[in-house]
PDB file of C-alpha atoms and ligand atoms in Angstrom:
ATOM      1  CA  MET Z 209       0.000   0.000   0.000  1.00  0.00           C
ATOM      2  CA  SER Z 210       1.352   3.402  -0.833  1.00  0.00           C
ATOM      3  CA  ILE Z 211       0.011   6.619   0.668  1.00  0.00           C
ATOM      4  CA  SER Z 212       0.331  10.072  -0.775  1.00  0.00           C
ATOM      5  CA  ILE Z 213       0.247  13.039   1.603  1.00  0.00           C
ATOM      6  CA  ASP Z 214      -0.304  16.701   0.773  1.00  0.00           C
ATOM      7  CA  PRO Z 215       1.309  19.183   3.188  1.00  0.00           C
ATOM      8  CA  ILE Z 216      -1.073  21.724   4.717  1.00  0.00           C
ATOM      9  CA  GLY Z 217       1.585  24.446   4.717  1.00  0.00           C
ATOM     10  CA  VAL Z 218       5.209  25.270   5.483  1.00  0.00           C
ATOM     11  CA  ILE Z 219       6.840  26.622   8.605  1.00  0.00           C
ATOM     12  CA  HIS Z 220       9.224  29.566   8.532  1.00  0.00           C
ATOM     13  CA  THR Z 221      11.806  29.407  11.307  1.00  0.00           C
ATOM     14  CA  PRO Z 222      15.098  31.155  12.186  1.00  0.00           C
ATOM     15  CA  TYR Z 223      16.972  27.900  11.460  1.00  0.00           C
ATOM     16  CA  LYS Z 224      18.350  28.177   7.932  1.00  0.00           C
ATOM     17  CA  GLN Z 225      20.484  25.032   8.050  1.00  0.00           C
ATOM     18  CA  LYS Z 226      20.278  21.727   9.945  1.00  0.00           C
ATOM     19  CA  PHE Z 227      23.388  22.438  11.996  1.00  0.00           C
ATOM     20  CA  ALA Z 228      22.612  23.947  15.437  1.00  0.00           C
ATOM     21  CA  ILE Z 229      18.859  23.310  15.366  1.00  0.00           C
ATOM     22  CA  PRO Z 230      17.908  22.063  18.846  1.00  0.00           C
ATOM     23  CA  ARG Z 231      17.517  18.292  18.953  1.00  0.00           C
ATOM     24  CA  GLN Z 232      14.042  18.472  20.466  1.00  0.00           C
ATOM     25  CA  PRO Z 233      11.313  21.105  20.836  1.00  0.00           C
ATOM     26  CA  GLY Z 234      11.013  23.265  23.960  1.00  0.00           C
ATOM     27  CA  LEU Z 235      14.777  23.573  24.435  1.00  0.00           C
ATOM     28  CA  VAL Z 236      15.111  26.910  22.638  1.00  0.00           C
ATOM     29  CA  LYS Z 237      11.992  28.551  24.005  1.00  0.00           C
ATOM     30  CA  SER Z 238      12.496  31.954  22.387  1.00  0.00           C
ATOM     31  CA  ALA Z 239      12.549  30.647  18.792  1.00  0.00           C
ATOM     32  CA  ILE Z 240       9.424  31.806  16.957  1.00  0.00           C
ATOM     33  CA  GLY Z 241       8.069  30.062  13.867  1.00  0.00           C
ATOM     34  CA  GLU Z 242       5.230  30.855  11.496  1.00  0.00           C
ATOM     35  CA  VAL Z 243       3.169  28.206   9.762  1.00  0.00           C
ATOM     36  CA  HIS Z 244       1.844  29.588   6.478  1.00  0.00           C
ATOM     37  CA  PHE Z 245      -1.086  27.541   5.228  1.00  0.00           C
ATOM     38  CA  THR Z 246      -1.371  26.710   1.546  1.00  0.00           C
ATOM     39  CA  GLY Z 247      -4.145  25.764  -0.897  1.00  0.00           C
ATOM     40  CA  GLU Z 248      -7.478  24.823   0.645  1.00  0.00           C
ATOM     41  CA  PHE Z 249      -5.870  24.966   4.137  1.00  0.00           C
ATOM     42  CA  ASN Z 250      -5.386  28.720   3.841  1.00  0.00           C
ATOM     43  CA  ASP Z 251      -8.784  29.033   5.510  1.00  0.00           C
ATOM     44  CA  ALA Z 252      -9.246  30.245   9.110  1.00  0.00           C
ATOM     45  CA  ASN Z 253     -12.024  27.677   9.663  1.00  0.00           C
ATOM     46  CA  TYR Z 254      -9.332  24.973   9.924  1.00  0.00           C
ATOM     47  CA  LEU Z 255      -7.974  26.669  13.085  1.00  0.00           C
ATOM     48  CA  ARG Z 256     -11.221  27.684  14.793  1.00  0.00           C
ATOM     49  CA  GLY Z 257     -10.859  27.040  18.562  1.00  0.00           C
ATOM     50  CA  ILE Z 258      -7.124  26.346  18.454  1.00  0.00           C
ATOM     51  CA  GLU Z 259      -6.362  29.325  20.740  1.00  0.00           C
ATOM     52  CA  GLN Z 260      -7.914  27.339  23.631  1.00  0.00           C
ATOM     53  CA  PHE Z 261      -4.792  25.163  23.673  1.00  0.00           C
ATOM     54  CA  SER Z 262      -1.477  26.339  25.062  1.00  0.00           C
ATOM     55  CA  HIS Z 263       0.514  23.730  23.114  1.00  0.00           C
ATOM     56  CA  LEU Z 264       0.175  21.970  19.787  1.00  0.00           C
ATOM     57  CA  TRP Z 265       1.615  18.945  18.051  1.00  0.00           C
ATOM     58  CA  LEU Z 266       3.175  19.624  14.689  1.00  0.00           C
ATOM     59  CA  LEU Z 267       3.567  16.653  12.363  1.00  0.00           C
ATOM     60  CA  PHE Z 268       5.995  17.350   9.588  1.00  0.00           C
ATOM     61  CA  ARG Z 269       8.242  15.923   6.925  1.00  0.00           C
ATOM     62  CA  PHE Z 270      12.029  15.808   7.434  1.00  0.00           C
ATOM     63  CA  HIS Z 271      12.209  17.143   3.900  1.00  0.00           C
ATOM     64  CA  GLN Z 272      15.940  17.800   3.820  1.00  0.00           C
ATOM     65  CA  THR Z 273      16.930  14.233   4.711  1.00  0.00           C
ATOM     66  CA  ALA Z 274      13.906  12.236   3.493  1.00  0.00           C
ATOM     67  CA  ASP Z 275      15.575  11.196   0.232  1.00  0.00           C
ATOM     68  CA  GLN Z 276      18.609   9.790   2.096  1.00  0.00           C
ATOM     69  CA  GLY Z 277      16.615   6.742   3.176  1.00  0.00           C
ATOM     70  CA  HIS Z 278      16.929   4.899   6.465  1.00  0.00           C
ATOM     71  CA  THR Z 279      18.704   2.017   8.154  1.00  0.00           C
ATOM     72  CA  PRO Z 280      17.445  -0.199  11.006  1.00  0.00           C
ATOM     73  CA  LEU Z 281      20.191   1.085  13.331  1.00  0.00           C
ATOM     74  CA  VAL Z 282      21.218   4.696  14.026  1.00  0.00           C
ATOM     75  CA  ARG Z 283      23.655   6.418  16.417  1.00  0.00           C
ATOM     76  CA  PRO Z 284      21.792   8.860  18.707  1.00  0.00           C
ATOM     77  CA  PRO Z 285      23.851  11.981  19.575  1.00  0.00           C
ATOM     78  CA  ARG Z 286      22.718  11.538  23.200  1.00  0.00           C
ATOM     79  CA  LEU Z 287      24.837   8.367  23.336  1.00  0.00           C
ATOM     80  CA  GLY Z 288      27.896  10.210  22.052  1.00  0.00           C
ATOM     81  CA  GLY Z 289      27.331   9.036  18.488  1.00  0.00           C
ATOM     82  CA  ASN Z 290      29.143   5.741  19.049  1.00  0.00           C
ATOM     83  CA  LYS Z 291      26.352   3.410  20.164  1.00  0.00           C
ATOM     84  CA  LYS Z 292      23.754   2.016  17.785  1.00  0.00           C
ATOM     85  CA  MET Z 293      20.032   1.840  18.577  1.00  0.00           C
ATOM     86  CA  GLY Z 294      17.040   0.696  16.537  1.00  0.00           C
ATOM     87  CA  VAL Z 295      15.667   3.628  14.578  1.00  0.00           C
ATOM     88  CA  PHE Z 296      12.262   3.186  16.258  1.00  0.00           C
ATOM     89  CA  ALA Z 297      13.995   3.578  19.640  1.00  0.00           C
ATOM     90  CA  THR Z 298      15.232   7.026  18.560  1.00  0.00           C
ATOM     91  CA  ARG Z 299      13.976  10.367  17.276  1.00  0.00           C
ATOM     92  CA  SER Z 300      16.374  10.249  14.323  1.00  0.00           C
ATOM     93  CA  THR Z 301      15.531  12.193  11.177  1.00  0.00           C
ATOM     94  CA  PHE Z 302      16.612   9.204   9.046  1.00  0.00           C
ATOM     95  CA  ARG Z 303      13.525   7.040   9.399  1.00  0.00           C
ATOM     96  CA  PRO Z 304      10.972   5.264   7.250  1.00  0.00           C
ATOM     97  CA  ASN Z 305       8.509   7.837   5.873  1.00  0.00           C
ATOM     98  CA  GLY Z 306      10.573  10.742   7.228  1.00  0.00           C
ATOM     99  CA  ILE Z 307       7.851  11.980   9.587  1.00  0.00           C
ATOM    100  CA  GLY Z 308       8.665  14.175  12.605  1.00  0.00           C
ATOM    101  CA  MET Z 309       6.523  15.294  15.547  1.00  0.00           C
ATOM    102  CA  SER Z 310       7.125  18.204  17.896  1.00  0.00           C
ATOM    103  CA  VAL Z 311       5.199  19.805  20.736  1.00  0.00           C
ATOM    104  CA  VAL Z 312       5.304  23.598  20.403  1.00  0.00           C
ATOM    105  CA  LYS Z 313       3.813  26.532  22.285  1.00  0.00           C
ATOM    106  CA  PHE Z 314       0.837  28.245  20.675  1.00  0.00           C
ATOM    107  CA  VAL Z 315       1.410  31.994  20.196  1.00  0.00           C
ATOM    108  CA  SER Z 316      -1.238  33.414  17.858  1.00  0.00           C
ATOM    109  CA  VAL Z 317      -3.312  33.068  14.723  1.00  0.00           C
ATOM    110  CA  ASP Z 318      -3.344  35.837  12.192  1.00  0.00           C
ATOM    111  CA  TRP Z 319      -5.100  36.462   8.882  1.00  0.00           C
ATOM    112  CA  SER Z 320      -3.635  39.247   6.791  1.00  0.00           C
ATOM    113  CA  ASN Z 321      -2.969  39.848   3.101  1.00  0.00           C
ATOM    114  CA  ALA Z 322      -4.955  36.709   2.298  1.00  0.00           C
ATOM    115  CA  GLN Z 323      -2.507  34.571   4.319  1.00  0.00           C
ATOM    116  CA  LEU Z 324      -3.450  32.457   7.329  1.00  0.00           C
ATOM    117  CA  THR Z 325      -0.532  32.314   9.777  1.00  0.00           C
ATOM    118  CA  LEU Z 326      -0.118  30.292  12.947  1.00  0.00           C
ATOM    119  CA  ARG Z 327       2.705  31.505  15.227  1.00  0.00           C
ATOM    120  CA  VAL Z 328       4.365  28.998  17.532  1.00  0.00           C
ATOM    121  CA  LYS Z 329       7.381  28.946  19.840  1.00  0.00           C
ATOM    122  CA  GLY Z 330      10.089  26.448  20.687  1.00  0.00           C
ATOM    123  CA  MET Z 331      10.101  24.320  17.525  1.00  0.00           C
ATOM    124  CA  ASP Z 332      13.098  22.236  16.408  1.00  0.00           C
ATOM    125  CA  LEU Z 333      12.358  22.597  12.691  1.00  0.00           C
ATOM    126  CA  LEU Z 334      14.368  23.741   9.723  1.00  0.00           C
ATOM    127  CA  ASP Z 335      13.075  26.776   7.828  1.00  0.00           C
ATOM    128  CA  GLN Z 336      10.622  25.749   5.053  1.00  0.00           C
ATOM    129  CA  THR Z 337       9.748  22.393   6.621  1.00  0.00           C
ATOM    130  CA  PRO Z 338       6.489  21.033   5.153  1.00  0.00           C
ATOM    131  CA  ILE Z 339       3.779  20.690   7.814  1.00  0.00           C
ATOM    132  CA  LEU Z 340       1.555  17.623   7.406  1.00  0.00           C
ATOM    133  CA  ASP Z 341      -0.880  18.030  10.285  1.00  0.00           C
ATOM    134  CA  ILE Z 342      -1.497  19.992  13.509  1.00  0.00           C
ATOM    135  CA  LYS Z 343      -3.230  18.666  16.622  1.00  0.00           C
ATOM    136  CA  PRO Z 344      -3.848  20.176  20.057  1.00  0.00           C
ATOM    137  CA  TYR Z 345      -1.678  18.901  22.894  1.00  0.00           C
ATOM    138  CA  VAL Z 346      -4.105  17.349  25.380  1.00  0.00           C
ATOM    139  CA  PRO Z 347      -2.387  17.161  28.784  1.00  0.00           C
ATOM    140  CA  TYR Z 348      -4.530  14.428  30.363  1.00  0.00           C
ATOM    141  CA  ALA Z 349      -3.682  12.052  27.522  1.00  0.00           C
ATOM    142  CA  ASP Z 350      -0.321  13.282  26.224  1.00  0.00           C
ATOM    143  CA  SER Z 351       1.489  13.899  29.530  1.00  0.00           C
ATOM    144  CA  VAL Z 352       2.447  10.662  31.280  1.00  0.00           C
ATOM    145  CA  SER Z 353       3.709  11.394  34.799  1.00  0.00           C
ATOM    146  CA  GLN Z 354       5.531   8.080  35.392  1.00  0.00           C
ATOM    147  CA  ALA Z 355       7.050   7.832  31.903  1.00  0.00           C
ATOM    148  CA  GLN Z 356      10.616   6.560  31.511  1.00  0.00           C
ATOM    149  CA  GLY Z 357      12.858   8.480  29.114  1.00  0.00           C
ATOM    150  CA  GLY Z 358      15.411   5.725  28.516  1.00  0.00           C
ATOM    151  CA  TYR Z 359      18.789   7.121  27.451  1.00  0.00           C
ATOM    152  CA  ALA Z 360      17.196  10.602  27.180  1.00  0.00           C
ATOM    153  CA  GLN Z 361      15.706  10.878  30.666  1.00  0.00           C
ATOM    154  CA  SER Z 362      16.216  14.640  31.007  1.00  0.00           C
ATOM    155  CA  ALA Z 363      17.287  17.634  28.948  1.00  0.00           C
ATOM    156  CA  PRO Z 364      21.053  17.931  28.446  1.00  0.00           C
ATOM    157  CA  ASN Z 365      22.902  20.344  30.772  1.00  0.00           C
ATOM    158  CA  ALA Z 366      23.093  23.884  29.407  1.00  0.00           C
ATOM    159  CA  MET Z 367      26.500  25.010  28.164  1.00  0.00           C
ATOM    160  CA  PRO Z 368      27.308  28.556  29.380  1.00  0.00           C
ATOM    161  CA  VAL Z 369      27.574  31.225  26.665  1.00  0.00           C
ATOM    162  CA  VAL Z 370      29.719  34.358  26.606  1.00  0.00           C
ATOM    163  CA  PHE Z 371      29.595  37.106  23.960  1.00  0.00           C
ATOM    164  CA  ASP Z 372      32.997  38.488  23.000  1.00  0.00           C
ATOM    165  CA  PRO Z 373      32.959  42.287  23.691  1.00  0.00           C
ATOM    166  CA  SER Z 374      33.862  42.898  20.013  1.00  0.00           C
ATOM    167  CA  VAL Z 375      30.493  41.381  18.994  1.00  0.00           C
ATOM    168  CA  LYS Z 376      28.344  43.913  20.912  1.00  0.00           C
ATOM    169  CA  PRO Z 377      28.000  46.569  18.115  1.00  0.00           C
ATOM    170  CA  ALA Z 378      26.969  43.955  15.538  1.00  0.00           C
ATOM    171  CA  LEU Z 379      24.550  42.419  18.014  1.00  0.00           C
ATOM    172  CA  LEU Z 380      22.904  45.763  18.806  1.00  0.00           C
ATOM    173  CA  LYS Z 381      22.504  46.470  15.096  1.00  0.00           C
ATOM    174  CA  ALA Z 382      21.140  42.983  14.398  1.00  0.00           C
ATOM    175  CA  GLU Z 383      18.608  43.317  17.214  1.00  0.00           C
ATOM    176  CA  GLN Z 384      17.035  46.286  15.431  1.00  0.00           C
ATOM    177  CA  GLN Z 385      15.904  43.757  12.810  1.00  0.00           C
ATOM    178  CA  ARG Z 386      15.555  40.738  15.086  1.00  0.00           C
ATOM    179  CA  PRO Z 387      14.644  41.652  18.670  1.00  0.00           C
ATOM    180  CA  LYS Z 388      15.760  39.021  21.195  1.00  0.00           C
ATOM    181  CA  LEU Z 389      18.490  37.681  18.889  1.00  0.00           C
ATOM    182  CA  THR Z 390      20.844  37.608  21.893  1.00  0.00           C
ATOM    183  CA  GLN Z 391      18.483  35.316  23.767  1.00  0.00           C
ATOM    184  CA  LEU Z 392      18.031  33.096  20.713  1.00  0.00           C
ATOM    185  CA  ILE Z 393      21.797  32.711  20.178  1.00  0.00           C
ATOM    186  CA  GLU Z 394      22.280  31.988  23.871  1.00  0.00           C
ATOM    187  CA  GLN Z 395      19.586  29.332  24.011  1.00  0.00           C
ATOM    188  CA  VAL Z 396      20.801  27.670  20.808  1.00  0.00           C
ATOM    189  CA  LEU Z 397      24.387  27.487  22.077  1.00  0.00           C
ATOM    190  CA  ASN Z 398      23.219  26.312  25.531  1.00  0.00           C
ATOM    191  CA  GLN Z 399      22.336  23.078  23.688  1.00  0.00           C
ATOM    192  CA  ASP Z 400      25.952  22.532  22.613  1.00  0.00           C
ATOM    193  CA  PRO Z 401      25.216  21.924  18.927  1.00  0.00           C
ATOM    194  CA  ARG Z 402      28.647  20.447  18.237  1.00  0.00           C
ATOM    195  CA  PRO Z 403      28.438  17.060  16.494  1.00  0.00           C
ATOM    196  CA  ALA Z 404      28.755  14.072  18.830  1.00  0.00           C
ATOM    197  CA  TYR Z 405      31.763  12.700  16.935  1.00  0.00           C
ATOM    198  CA  LYS Z 406      35.203  13.941  17.883  1.00  0.00           C
ATOM    199  CA  GLN Z 407      36.050  17.467  16.703  1.00  0.00           C
ATOM    200  CA  PRO Z 408      39.370  19.295  16.781  1.00  0.00           C
ATOM    201  CA  PRO Z 409      39.526  21.277  20.064  1.00  0.00           C
ATOM    202  CA  GLU Z 410      38.899  25.011  19.701  1.00  0.00           C
ATOM    203  CA  LYS Z 411      37.389  24.596  16.231  1.00  0.00           C
ATOM    204  CA  VAL Z 412      35.475  27.726  15.136  1.00  0.00           C
ATOM    205  CA  TYR Z 413      31.905  26.863  14.107  1.00  0.00           C
ATOM    206  CA  ALA Z 414      29.462  28.911  12.051  1.00  0.00           C
ATOM    207  CA  MET Z 415      25.687  28.706  12.285  1.00  0.00           C
ATOM    208  CA  SER Z 416      22.889  30.483  10.414  1.00  0.00           C
ATOM    209  CA  LEU Z 417      20.083  32.106  12.373  1.00  0.00           C
ATOM    210  CA  TYR Z 418      17.716  34.258  10.329  1.00  0.00           C
ATOM    211  CA  GLU Z 419      19.959  36.201   7.924  1.00  0.00           C
ATOM    212  CA  PHE Z 420      22.981  36.125  10.221  1.00  0.00           C
ATOM    213  CA  ASN Z 421      26.096  33.989  10.149  1.00  0.00           C
ATOM    214  CA  ILE Z 422      27.240  33.507  13.734  1.00  0.00           C
ATOM    215  CA  LYS Z 423      30.738  32.303  14.568  1.00  0.00           C
ATOM    216  CA  TRP Z 424      31.525  30.645  17.871  1.00  0.00           C
ATOM    217  CA  GLN Z 425      34.009  28.420  19.605  1.00  0.00           C
ATOM    218  CA  VAL Z 426      34.010  26.273  22.731  1.00  0.00           C
ATOM    219  CA  THR Z 427      36.833  26.637  25.210  1.00  0.00           C
ATOM    220  CA  GLU Z 428      36.772  24.914  28.576  1.00  0.00           C
ATOM    221  CA  GLN Z 429      33.126  23.957  28.099  1.00  0.00           C
ATOM    222  CA  VAL Z 430      32.021  27.562  27.559  1.00  0.00           C
ATOM    223  CA  ALA Z 431      30.698  28.762  24.182  1.00  0.00           C
ATOM    224  CA  HIS Z 432      32.244  32.051  23.066  1.00  0.00           C
ATOM    225  CA  VAL Z 433      30.397  34.057  20.400  1.00  0.00           C
ATOM    226  CA  LEU Z 434      33.115  35.546  18.213  1.00  0.00           C
ATOM    227  CA  ALA Z 435      31.309  37.221  15.311  1.00  0.00           C
ATOM    228  CA  ILE Z 436      27.863  38.097  13.962  1.00  0.00           C
ATOM    229  CA  GLU Z 437      27.972  38.735  10.226  1.00  0.00           C
TER     230      GLU Z 437
HETATM  231  N1  SAM U 756      11.004  16.523  17.569  1.00  0.00           N
HETATM  232  C1  SAM U 756      11.072  15.864  16.293  1.00  0.00           C
HETATM  233  C2  SAM U 756      10.800  14.385  16.436  1.00  0.00           C
HETATM  234  O1  SAM U 756      11.102  13.836  17.467  1.00  0.00           O
HETATM  235  O2  SAM U 756      10.273  13.807  15.476  1.00  0.00           O
HETATM  236  C3  SAM U 756      12.410  16.068  15.625  1.00  0.00           C
HETATM  237  C4  SAM U 756      13.554  15.477  16.356  1.00  0.00           C
HETATM  238  S1  SAM U 756      14.976  15.480  15.338  1.00  0.00           S
HETATM  239  C5  SAM U 756      16.156  14.670  16.358  1.00  0.00           C
HETATM  240  C6  SAM U 756      15.455  17.180  15.424  1.00  0.00           C
HETATM  241  C7  SAM U 756      16.452  17.509  14.374  1.00  0.00           C
HETATM  242  O3  SAM U 756      15.857  17.344  13.116  1.00  0.00           O
HETATM  243  C8  SAM U 756      16.923  18.932  14.385  1.00  0.00           C
HETATM  244  O4  SAM U 756      17.982  19.101  15.290  1.00  0.00           O
HETATM  245  C9  SAM U 756      17.366  19.128  12.933  1.00  0.00           C
HETATM  246  O5  SAM U 756      18.715  18.790  12.787  1.00  0.00           O
HETATM  247  C10 SAM U 756      16.544  18.116  12.164  1.00  0.00           C
HETATM  248  N2  SAM U 756      15.533  18.713  11.288  1.00  0.00           N
HETATM  249  C11 SAM U 756      14.604  19.634  11.622  1.00  0.00           C
HETATM  250  N3  SAM U 756      13.833  19.918  10.556  1.00  0.00           N
HETATM  251  C12 SAM U 756      14.281  19.133   9.533  1.00  0.00           C
HETATM  252  C13 SAM U 756      13.877  18.975   8.176  1.00  0.00           C
HETATM  253  N4  SAM U 756      12.872  19.641   7.658  1.00  0.00           N
HETATM  254  N5  SAM U 756      14.580  18.081   7.422  1.00  0.00           N
HETATM  255  C14 SAM U 756      15.618  17.385   7.943  1.00  0.00           C
HETATM  256  N6  SAM U 756      16.035  17.501   9.211  1.00  0.00           N
HETATM  257  C15 SAM U 756      15.370  18.371  10.001  1.00  0.00           C
END
C-alpha cells in the first residue's frame, strides 16, 4: 500500500540550516516560527478554537533528509554518536517515511494579506519544513507522569555562553531587525550543537540564524560568540 500526503503548509523558522537546530522542541523557548497555510488549508475555519490550547503537536516531513533513506540502526547523539540503537527507539531524522513530531507553544493566529498564519514557539524545525498536520496537545492524555525516558531521561545540561565584547555593536545592530536575537543565540548554544563525533579542540563553528552567520568556539566547556555577520 502506498500513501500520498499533501502538506497543509510550510513553517518559517530562524533555522536556515540543519546544523545547530535544537535536537528536540522546547529547548530553545524563544525561537518563533510561522506556519503559512497553503491551498485549501489557507482558511481560518481549519484553526477555529485552536487558541484554547497552550501547546500543539506539529507533524511534519524531514524534507531535507527524506531522500537519504533509512537504516534499522542509528547512532543517537545523546549516546555520544558511538552506540547504535534501533531507529524506532530514537527520534532520528533518518527514518521510514521521514515523519517528525514536535510539541510547540501556541502563540497566535493571524489572517492578513490573504494569508493564514499560525505563530508557535520552541520548535526544532528547519526553515521551510512542510507541515503535514497539527493537533492540540491534550495534557490528560499526552502527559504521562511516570514515563521513563530511557537514554534521554532529562534535557542535556546547558552550556554557558559568553559574547565576546567585540560582537556587541553587531549584536545591537542585528537586534534592530531581530529583537531578542541575543536570547536566541544563547539558548541555541546552551544546547551545545557540536556534532557528537570527535572534533578538533577550539574549532570555530558557524551557524545560520535568520539572515545572520554567527561564529563561535568552545573553550573549557564555555561557548564564546566571536562574530555576527
Ligand atoms: N522533535 C522531532 C521528532 O522527534 O520527530 C524532531 C527530532 S529530530 C532529532 C530534530 C532535528 O531534526 C533537528 O535538530 C534538525 O537537525 C533536524 N531537522 C529539523 N527539521 C528538519 C527537516 N525539515 N529536514 C531534515 N532535518 C530536520
